[in-house]
Coordinates of C-alpha atoms in Angstrom, one line a residue:
M254 CA 78.6 164.5 -48.9
L255 CA 80.3 166.9 -51.3
P256 CA 78.3 169.9 -52.6
L257 CA 77.6 169.7 -56.3
M258 CA 79.5 172.3 -58.3
S259 CA 77.9 173.7 -61.4
K260 CA 80.2 174.7 -64.2
H261 CA 79.5 177.5 -66.7
L262 CA 81.2 178.0 -70.0
F263 CA 80.9 181.4 -71.6
I264 CA 81.7 181.2 -75.3
I265 CA 82.7 184.7 -76.4
R266 CA 83.6 185.7 -79.9
H267 CA 86.0 188.6 -80.2
A268 CA 84.4 192.0 -80.6
K269 CA 83.9 193.8 -84.0
T270 CA 87.1 194.0 -86.0
E271 CA 88.5 195.8 -89.0
E272 CA 88.3 194.0 -92.3
I273 CA 91.5 192.3 -93.3
Q274 CA 93.7 194.6 -95.4
M275 CA 96.0 193.6 -98.3
E276 CA 99.2 192.1 -97.0
Q277 CA 97.9 192.1 -93.5
D278 CA 98.0 188.9 -91.4
D279 CA 94.6 187.9 -90.1
F280 CA 96.2 187.3 -86.7
D281 CA 97.0 191.0 -86.4
R282 CA 93.6 192.4 -87.1
E283 CA 92.5 194.9 -84.4
L284 CA 89.1 195.9 -82.9
L285 CA 87.2 198.8 -84.4
P286 CA 86.0 201.6 -82.1
R287 CA 82.6 199.8 -82.2
G288 CA 84.3 196.6 -81.0
H289 CA 85.8 198.4 -78.0
S290 CA 82.4 199.9 -77.0
D291 CA 80.6 196.6 -77.6
A292 CA 83.1 194.6 -75.5
N293 CA 82.8 197.2 -72.8
L294 CA 79.0 196.9 -72.8
I295 CA 79.1 193.1 -72.7
A296 CA 81.5 193.1 -69.8
K297 CA 79.4 195.5 -67.8
T298 CA 76.3 193.4 -68.6
L299 CA 78.0 190.2 -67.4
I300 CA 78.9 192.0 -64.1
E301 CA 75.3 193.1 -63.7
L302 CA 74.3 189.4 -64.1
N303 CA 76.9 188.4 -61.6
H304 CA 78.9 186.5 -64.2
L305 CA 82.5 187.1 -63.3
P306 CA 84.9 184.5 -64.6
D307 CA 87.1 182.3 -62.4
K308 CA 89.4 181.8 -65.4
I309 CA 89.7 183.2 -68.9
Y310 CA 91.2 181.3 -71.9
S311 CA 91.8 183.3 -75.0
S312 CA 93.3 183.1 -78.4
P313 CA 96.5 185.1 -78.6
A314 CA 95.3 186.9 -81.8
V315 CA 95.3 190.7 -81.5
R316 CA 91.5 191.1 -81.6
T317 CA 90.9 188.4 -78.9
T318 CA 93.6 189.8 -76.8
Q319 CA 92.1 193.3 -77.0
T320 CA 88.6 191.9 -76.2
A321 CA 90.1 190.0 -73.2
R322 CA 91.9 193.2 -72.0
I323 CA 88.7 195.2 -72.1
F324 CA 86.9 192.5 -70.1
C325 CA 89.7 192.5 -67.5
E326 CA 89.7 196.3 -67.2
V327 CA 85.9 196.5 -66.7
M328 CA 85.7 193.5 -64.4
K329 CA 88.8 194.5 -62.4
I330 CA 90.6 191.2 -63.3
N331 CA 94.4 190.9 -63.5
F332 CA 95.2 190.6 -67.3
Q333 CA 98.2 188.5 -66.4
E334 CA 96.0 185.7 -65.2
I335 CA 94.5 185.1 -68.7
V336 CA 95.6 181.8 -70.3
F337 CA 96.5 182.5 -73.9
E338 CA 96.2 179.3 -75.8
D339 CA 97.5 179.1 -79.4
S340 CA 95.2 176.2 -80.2
I341 CA 92.1 178.5 -80.0
Y342 CA 93.2 180.5 -83.1
E343 CA 91.8 178.7 -86.2
A344 CA 90.7 175.8 -83.9
S345 CA 88.9 172.7 -84.9
L346 CA 86.0 171.5 -82.9
Q347 CA 88.2 168.7 -81.5
A348 CA 90.9 171.2 -80.5
L349 CA 88.3 173.2 -78.5
L350 CA 86.9 170.1 -76.9
N351 CA 90.4 169.0 -75.9
L352 CA 91.0 172.4 -74.4
I353 CA 87.8 172.4 -72.4
V354 CA 88.3 169.0 -70.8
N355 CA 91.7 170.3 -69.6
F356 CA 90.3 173.5 -68.1
D357 CA 91.3 174.3 -64.5
E358 CA 89.0 172.1 -62.5
S359 CA 88.6 174.6 -59.7
A360 CA 87.0 177.2 -62.1
E361 CA 83.2 177.3 -62.0
K362 CA 82.8 180.1 -64.6
V363 CA 85.2 180.0 -67.6
F364 CA 85.3 182.5 -70.4
L365 CA 86.5 181.2 -73.7
I366 CA 87.4 184.0 -76.1
G367 CA 88.0 183.0 -79.6
H368 CA 86.9 183.1 -83.2
N369 CA 84.2 182.0 -85.6
P370 CA 83.5 179.6 -87.2
S371 CA 85.2 177.5 -84.4
L372 CA 83.0 178.9 -81.6
C373 CA 79.8 178.4 -83.6
M374 CA 80.8 174.8 -84.2
L375 CA 81.5 174.4 -80.5
A376 CA 78.1 175.9 -79.6
D377 CA 76.3 173.8 -82.1
Y378 CA 78.0 170.6 -80.8
L379 CA 77.3 171.4 -77.1
T380 CA 73.7 172.4 -77.7
E381 CA 73.0 169.9 -80.5
E382 CA 71.6 172.8 -82.5
E383 CA 72.8 175.0 -85.3
I384 CA 73.6 178.5 -83.9
Y385 CA 74.1 181.3 -86.3

């Protein structure tokens, strides 16, 4: 008999960012100093709770990339192993669900780093509750 594997999806919104500036592309927004410290704290907390990811999927936007890099530095994970998926940026619920069903099957703990409102829609759908 095969052992049952439990899968865990960690839905992670990028850390605190700068407000969009005139003529700035939303994709290029960067983390604020508070965002850097918050991401660092969350990564340390996840380590304390023994939640290290087997795989990280992230939007390629600057702020999500920065958040993912901080997690990798704190958790001693190779940044090159992150899967940057274009479909996460400005994703529909269906796009996120399509991504999830195609996650690496060997990964038990997966971090999905993205944006709102997409991540809230996903959490609402998966929990059948409104999460805000």
